[in-house]
Amino acid sequence: MHPDSNLDLLRAEIKRLIVKELNLEGRDPSSIDDDAPLFGEGLGLDSLDALQLAVALDEQMGVRIPDGDETRAVFRSVRTLAEHVAKVRGA
Amino acid sequence: MWLTGLGLVTPLGIGVEASWARLVRGDCAIRTIGLFDAQEYRSDVAAEVSGVATPPSEAPWRWSRTSAMAVAAAEEAMRAAGINPTRSRVGLVIGGTTGGMFENEELLARLHVGPRPHEASRSMLSHPLTSTGDLLDEVLGPFARVRTLSSACSSSANALIAGALWLEGPLGDGVELDAVVAGGCDGLCRLTFAGFNALGAIDPEPCRPFDRRRRGTSLGEGAGFVVLERANRAYARGATPVAELAGWASGSEAHHITNPAPDGATISSLINCALERARLKPTDIDYVSAHGTGTPLNDPIEACALARAFGREVERIAVSSSKGQIGHTLGAAGAIEAVIAALVVARRTLVPTVGLDEPDPAIRVVHVPHVGRAVSRVRAAISNAFGFGGMDSVLVFAEPRDDAATPSRAFTETPIVGSLPRVSQGARASCVVTGVAVFGPCGMLSADDCATLAERALDSSPLAIVEPEPYLDIERARRLDRASRLAAVAAGRALSDSGAPPTNTGVVLGRAFGTVDGSAAFMHRIFDRGPRVASPAEFPNLVPSAPVGHVSIYLGLRGPSFMTADLSTSGESAFHQALELVATAEAPSIVAGAVEARSAIVEDVLAGMFASRGHYGSHRPEIAAALVVESRGAAELRRARVLASVEQWIEWRREGERSIARLMAPHGPCAEIVLPRPSDTLEGLLAASPWNSCRRTVLGGLDGESDAFGAVALAMAVGRLAMGRTDEVLVIGIAKERGYAVVLRRD
């Protein structure tokens, strides 16, 4: 499969995960912008959401989010998250 | 307000002396957990109590470790104070969060999937938060009054405050208590351990409060109790005080369900308020027993708040956290650390912060590293306790002062959250109700509609479920679980109808059993797939006080907030707690109520065990009721519509007939008695009362049974008064050996 469409699917899956795990009821996953900041502004998630997301990613996608400074970079947007997931899975 | 007796059970030792000696020495009790296998958790250390008394051979299933620790600590305090509840009127207030969770979490996990084994659920008798209070009442009582409350990690600090308010003077029934036993208890369990680990709040190593390398807290367990007495009364009977409970303050951050507000503003305000109440200044304070959990967030925020409250004195006042030695004892922390602060004052010895090897330079307080030390004097100390949901409390302890032997002093400074002058102590603020709402199968009912709950509701089918979501700002409410949503809807409507300002208002809700199904699901996941899948966002909702925290955040309520529990009179206990807070001017307004959300385990197991007539599997509607209780002065200032005035209130244990006999007689022929359900027992208690000839109005518009019906009945009573259907109402709710009665009048 073409790697770009792989990432497309991954981003879509992550968006669905975000909406479901974080109780963003009524929000259409496809309305989440790929590059919008997840935390602070943009989607306005907080540290508790980050923890919840990390557990969900571990449990449902088998991907661990590293502790520490890397976490911020990985969690910056749907795009950075998808890239991290793809990297971990591909490796 | 004097402390005449102290009791402790901590991971450092059973008893005040054993714990104190090791506290001062700098011993650390945080080590590998023995109570359960903790290998798969991020951390496997905690501070455990060893030597918890084994339960008596008769009905051992009623004794949880939590209860056993509470009995030991409460007994020590009572013996030290020399009080005897058979010869004087003594109250009991207990704070906690876990109850009998450790003894029941495996069973709960099985109940999540399996059939409901009625026979095997005997151990669930120790599960509800009220089981400890009821056990203490049996073993150490009889207590004239028993209150169980929960506000996460500030639970037992609020218990001391609630106990002090009971002693502030005769309350709604004009009867004084001679003393109050107040404190709290909590036992370690897998659920809280997994939950805190999931939040990343636990340090893999023993915690290091204020240290540069701190990574989280360590959990602990234990119990702490004090005996509180009015100074003049204790003095008269020849008791000597350990210390004075000079002041206190309780309020809410209304910020986040787990994280502290970064500006620490609520904390510094509460410190100021507590000092004001104590008639002390920062220059009088010599020590702070900090909340000091050792999490990256808490410590600097707390230090900032101390600096803000103390100004330059923060460069002098010693600060330490016992959590480096005994861990975070959760619901017991408020009381255990209060006892420690009182001992610091009484014994003129500072206790240390253990684990503080490299103080964080950003945290600028005067530390007491590694070991305790004697000092010439500790004139006064404060103790901080901050709970999930931003429910914060501050207590002030002082050397007993000469004027403490004289009747309580008056003060008129403004309280933290209001712009209203406090009433002088000894006077009572008159209480009124300015808003009510009931949300459930009947839909959304506000004041006038609540009157209709007496009749069968014609429009709704008995099994109607009304969804709260259309009434909520879904984005802001996304974290709220079912019970919190129902409560937020009812509370929000009552509050907006009343017009009371949220920043001046607290919230007290009653709930019998906590989030049982959620706890069962949480534990099932852990046993089935390991602690790593424990849900971080779900855990805060399992704390019994979660709906109170959520409602306070959702509605921006900054006043004192906590959960009360008293089986099927839980709503009544919340209403009475609110009356006490308003009557003593602790808060100008409180939203009081009760909530019950759908729970298969409550329906199939717990309800039958704790109801006076076993009712397994009977229909239990989802319902929330809320009433806004305000001081008449506050209501008049706002020109609010007063729906009802509260004339008298009584709560009792066992003394039903005698208590009802103390009720003021009804004024006229239009008085009625409002009941949440018909009751032969109640009819017996009323037989000799002048109220006996009044008509009964029973809550008839709802099918089934609910622990929230008491609050619904109160709302209905207020509605009937507001509609002019009656001039005067006596609302009574009873459960096993306990009861609550309120006389309301049309204004």
Tab-separated table of C-alpha atoms in Angstrom, chain B residues 205-451:
chain	number	residue	atom	x	y	z
B	205	GLU	CA	10.721	5.405	44.715
B	206	PRO	CA	9.558	6.652	48.119
B	207	CYS	CA	8.333	10.178	47.538
B	208	ARG	CA	10.448	13.278	48.048
B	209	PRO	CA	8.301	16.306	48.837
B	210	PHE	CA	9.832	19.598	47.698
B	211	ASP	CA	12.871	17.811	46.281
B	212	ARG	CA	14.314	18.711	42.886
B	213	ARG	CA	14.016	15.073	41.779
B	214	ARG	CA	10.473	14.455	43.017
B	215	ARG	CA	8.389	12.433	40.584
B	216	GLY	CA	5.128	11.884	42.418
B	217	THR	CA	3.639	10.843	45.698
B	218	SER	CA	3.625	7.601	47.659
B	219	LEU	CA	0.381	6.185	49.004
B	220	GLY	CA	-0.122	5.386	52.643
B	221	GLU	CA	-2.941	4.386	54.963
B	222	GLY	CA	-4.020	4.980	58.517
B	223	ALA	CA	-6.442	6.750	60.822
B	224	GLY	CA	-6.396	9.920	62.877
B	225	PHE	CA	-8.973	11.182	65.373
B	226	VAL	CA	-9.300	14.113	67.749
B	227	VAL	CA	-11.739	14.952	70.486
B	228	LEU	CA	-13.061	18.487	70.121
B	229	GLU	CA	-14.698	20.390	72.965
B	230	ARG	CA	-15.722	23.937	73.604
B	231	ALA	CA	-12.999	25.453	75.733
B	232	ASN	CA	-15.280	26.625	78.534
B	233	ARG	CA	-16.950	23.232	78.812
B	234	ALA	CA	-13.691	21.282	78.790
B	235	TYR	CA	-12.202	23.702	81.299
B	236	ALA	CA	-15.206	23.249	83.558
B	237	ARG	CA	-14.787	19.467	83.638
B	238	GLY	CA	-11.077	19.760	84.344
B	239	ALA	CA	-9.826	18.552	80.972
B	240	THR	CA	-6.486	19.799	79.702
B	241	PRO	CA	-6.175	20.728	76.056
B	242	VAL	CA	-3.428	19.396	73.831
B	243	ALA	CA	-3.883	22.393	71.558
B	244	GLU	CA	-6.556	24.726	70.346
B	245	LEU	CA	-8.300	24.358	67.001
B	246	ALA	CA	-8.122	28.086	66.488
B	247	GLY	CA	-9.373	28.447	62.976
B	248	TRP	CA	-10.299	26.749	59.736
B	249	ALA	CA	-11.454	27.362	56.198
B	250	SER	CA	-12.806	25.156	53.432
B	251	GLY	CA	-13.430	26.009	49.811
B	252	SER	CA	-13.196	24.829	46.216
B	253	GLU	CA	-10.923	25.728	43.321
B	254	ALA	CA	-13.543	24.908	40.661
B	255	HIS	CA	-10.649	24.259	38.296
B	256	HIS	CA	-9.917	20.610	37.402
B	257	ILE	CA	-10.852	17.145	38.600
B	258	THR	CA	-7.254	16.084	39.332
B	259	ASN	CA	-4.868	19.001	38.767
B	260	PRO	CA	-4.428	21.849	41.239
B	261	ALA	CA	-5.119	25.365	39.995
B	262	PRO	CA	-1.720	26.753	38.981
B	263	ASP	CA	-2.142	30.122	40.675
B	264	GLY	CA	-2.771	28.641	44.125
B	265	ALA	CA	-5.184	31.515	44.714
B	266	THR	CA	-7.824	29.431	46.483
B	267	ILE	CA	-5.210	28.014	48.826
B	268	SER	CA	-3.815	31.404	49.834
B	269	SER	CA	-7.334	32.793	50.249
B	270	LEU	CA	-8.260	29.912	52.515
B	271	ILE	CA	-5.115	30.397	54.593
B	272	ASN	CA	-6.008	34.071	55.013
B	273	CYS	CA	-9.558	33.172	55.932
B	274	ALA	CA	-8.494	30.536	58.452
B	275	LEU	CA	-6.051	32.963	60.071
B	276	GLU	CA	-8.734	35.617	60.264
B	277	ARG	CA	-11.084	33.215	61.962
B	278	ALA	CA	-8.311	32.322	64.383
B	279	ARG	CA	-7.609	36.023	64.982
B	280	LEU	CA	-3.990	35.340	64.100
B	281	LYS	CA	-1.558	36.888	61.678
B	282	PRO	CA	1.274	35.342	59.657
B	283	THR	CA	3.645	36.700	62.327
B	284	ASP	CA	1.962	34.331	64.813
B	285	ILE	CA	2.512	31.164	62.749
B	286	ASP	CA	5.609	29.069	63.392
B	287	TYR	CA	4.952	25.900	61.393
B	288	VAL	CA	3.116	24.527	58.375
B	289	SER	CA	2.178	20.878	57.925
B	290	ALA	CA	2.062	21.003	54.151
B	291	HIS	CA	-0.073	18.934	51.836
B	292	GLY	CA	3.332	18.327	50.262
B	293	THR	CA	2.513	15.302	48.119
B	294	GLY	CA	5.772	15.349	46.182
B	295	THR	CA	4.062	15.581	42.800
B	296	PRO	CA	5.752	17.945	40.328
B	297	LEU	CA	2.651	20.172	40.349
B	298	ASN	CA	1.502	20.374	43.969
B	299	ASP	CA	4.666	21.399	45.786
B	300	PRO	CA	5.568	24.623	43.946
B	301	ILE	CA	1.933	25.733	43.795
B	302	GLU	CA	1.558	25.193	47.520
B	303	ALA	CA	4.825	27.019	48.236
B	304	CYS	CA	3.664	29.966	46.148
B	305	ALA	CA	0.370	30.045	47.971
B	306	LEU	CA	2.202	30.044	51.310
B	307	ALA	CA	4.340	32.952	50.149
B	308	ARG	CA	1.284	34.845	48.999
B	309	ALA	CA	-0.544	34.292	52.267
B	310	PHE	CA	2.418	34.832	54.595
B	311	GLY	CA	4.322	37.541	52.770
B	312	ARG	CA	7.759	38.019	54.266
B	313	GLU	CA	7.021	35.627	57.121
B	314	VAL	CA	7.455	32.742	54.675
B	315	GLU	CA	11.174	33.321	55.094
B	316	ARG	CA	10.828	32.332	58.751
B	317	ILE	CA	8.016	29.789	59.062
B	318	ALA	CA	9.143	26.143	59.065
B	319	VAL	CA	7.366	23.904	56.561
B	320	SER	CA	7.430	20.132	56.311
B	321	SER	CA	5.442	17.269	54.831
B	322	SER	CA	4.993	13.965	56.633
B	323	LYS	CA	4.188	12.273	53.346
B	324	GLY	CA	7.875	11.480	52.930
B	325	GLN	CA	7.479	9.157	55.920
B	326	ILE	CA	3.888	7.920	56.013
B	327	GLY	CA	2.894	8.563	52.402
B	328	HIS	CA	-0.332	10.152	51.284
B	329	THR	CA	-2.975	8.634	53.527
B	330	LEU	CA	-5.773	9.950	51.283
B	331	GLY	CA	-9.031	10.355	53.205
B	332	ALA	CA	-7.192	10.004	56.506
B	333	ALA	CA	-4.542	12.588	55.645
B	334	GLY	CA	-6.473	15.624	56.832
B	335	ALA	CA	-6.920	14.226	60.326
B	336	ILE	CA	-3.579	12.431	60.670
B	337	GLU	CA	-1.705	15.549	59.631
B	338	ALA	CA	-3.916	17.686	61.863
B	339	VAL	CA	-2.896	15.517	64.815
B	340	ILE	CA	0.749	15.917	63.787
B	341	ALA	CA	0.387	19.702	63.561
B	342	ALA	CA	-1.284	19.808	66.978
B	343	LEU	CA	1.551	17.739	68.443
B	344	VAL	CA	4.137	20.039	66.865
B	345	VAL	CA	2.512	22.915	68.738
B	346	ALA	CA	2.017	21.011	71.992
B	347	ARG	CA	5.459	19.435	72.101
B	348	ARG	CA	7.412	22.307	70.562
B	349	THR	CA	9.096	19.929	68.161
B	350	LEU	CA	9.201	20.221	64.398
B	351	VAL	CA	8.726	17.083	62.312
B	352	PRO	CA	10.845	16.715	59.184
B	353	THR	CA	10.416	16.209	55.469
B	354	VAL	CA	12.096	12.882	54.803
B	355	GLY	CA	13.442	12.273	51.319
B	356	LEU	CA	14.345	15.939	50.902
B	357	ASP	CA	17.972	15.562	49.846
B	358	GLU	CA	18.116	18.271	47.163
B	359	PRO	CA	15.517	21.005	47.750
B	360	ASP	CA	14.049	22.357	44.550
B	361	PRO	CA	15.431	25.912	44.298
B	362	ALA	CA	12.112	27.055	42.844
B	363	ILE	CA	10.375	26.109	46.093
B	364	ARG	CA	11.292	28.827	48.514
B	365	VAL	CA	10.222	27.796	51.967
B	366	VAL	CA	12.078	27.044	55.170
B	367	HIS	CA	12.503	23.280	55.178
B	368	VAL	CA	13.007	20.799	57.998
B	369	PRO	CA	15.089	18.165	56.255
B	370	HIS	CA	15.593	14.569	57.392
B	371	VAL	CA	15.063	14.714	61.155
B	372	GLY	CA	12.831	16.618	63.503
B	373	ARG	CA	14.100	19.064	66.057
B	374	ALA	CA	12.963	20.673	69.267
B	375	VAL	CA	12.390	24.434	69.232
B	376	SER	CA	11.707	26.911	71.971
B	377	ARG	CA	8.112	27.404	71.013
B	378	VAL	CA	5.510	26.748	68.322
B	379	ARG	CA	2.791	29.298	68.968
B	380	ALA	CA	0.570	28.268	66.102
B	381	ALA	CA	0.630	25.971	63.073
B	382	ILE	CA	-1.450	25.405	60.000
B	383	SER	CA	-2.257	22.112	58.276
B	384	ASN	CA	-3.196	21.909	54.592
B	385	ALA	CA	-5.251	19.255	52.804
B	386	PHE	CA	-6.226	19.493	49.147
B	387	GLY	CA	-8.515	16.987	47.447
B	388	PHE	CA	-9.255	15.848	43.894
B	389	GLY	CA	-11.664	18.241	42.308
B	390	GLY	CA	-9.982	21.151	44.070
B	391	MET	CA	-11.690	20.712	47.426
B	392	ASP	CA	-9.240	22.426	49.790
B	393	SER	CA	-9.124	22.819	53.549
B	394	VAL	CA	-6.864	24.658	55.955
B	395	LEU	CA	-6.800	24.121	59.738
B	396	VAL	CA	-5.079	26.336	62.321
B	397	PHE	CA	-3.795	24.957	65.634
B	398	ALA	CA	-2.476	27.094	68.452
B	399	GLU	CA	-1.227	26.964	71.998
B	400	PRO	CA	-4.318	27.199	74.158
B	401	ARG	CA	-4.856	30.855	74.888
B	402	ASP	CA	-6.028	32.400	78.162
B	403	ASP	CA	-9.197	33.718	76.654
B	404	ALA	CA	-10.043	30.245	75.373
B	405	ALA	CA	-11.648	29.489	78.718
B	406	THR	CA	-14.219	32.190	78.180
B	407	PRO	CA	-17.223	31.938	75.874
B	408	SER	CA	-16.442	31.976	72.173
B	409	ARG	CA	-15.456	35.253	70.694
B	410	ALA	CA	-17.277	37.078	67.965
B	411	PHE	CA	-15.797	38.148	64.688
B	412	THR	CA	-17.135	40.179	61.842
B	413	GLU	CA	-14.526	39.897	59.109
B	414	THR	CA	-15.635	38.969	55.663
B	415	PRO	CA	-15.375	35.338	54.597
B	416	ILE	CA	-13.194	34.365	51.664
B	417	VAL	CA	-15.840	33.795	49.094
B	418	GLY	CA	-18.473	36.333	49.989
B	419	SER	CA	-18.886	39.997	50.480
B	420	LEU	CA	-21.142	39.518	53.447
B	421	PRO	CA	-20.213	40.053	57.041
B	422	ARG	CA	-20.075	36.948	59.177
B	423	VAL	CA	-22.560	36.739	61.999
B	424	SER	CA	-21.053	36.790	65.439
B	425	GLN	CA	-20.555	33.379	66.929
B	426	GLY	CA	-23.361	32.294	69.175
B	427	ALA	CA	-25.862	33.895	66.852
B	428	ARG	CA	-27.263	31.734	64.129
B	429	ALA	CA	-27.836	32.828	60.595
B	430	SER	CA	-31.422	32.121	59.740
B	431	CYS	CA	-31.657	29.659	56.840
B	432	VAL	CA	-33.933	29.881	53.840
B	433	VAL	CA	-34.366	27.936	50.606
B	434	THR	CA	-34.198	29.996	47.425
B	435	GLY	CA	-34.124	27.379	44.681
B	436	VAL	CA	-35.055	23.746	44.112
B	437	ALA	CA	-34.905	21.344	41.207
B	438	VAL	CA	-35.516	17.666	40.645
B	439	PHE	CA	-34.294	15.883	37.533
B	440	GLY	CA	-35.318	12.345	36.752
B	441	PRO	CA	-38.090	10.278	35.166
B	442	CYS	CA	-40.397	13.206	35.851
B	443	GLY	CA	-38.224	15.385	33.633
B	444	MET	CA	-36.883	18.682	34.935
B	445	LEU	CA	-38.944	20.081	37.773
B	446	SER	CA	-38.254	23.387	39.439
B	447	ALA	CA	-39.858	24.971	42.472
B	448	ASP	CA	-43.534	25.154	41.614
B	449	ASP	CA	-43.520	21.891	39.658
B	450	CYS	CA	-41.958	19.970	42.528
B	451	ALA	CA	-45.273	20.188	44.326
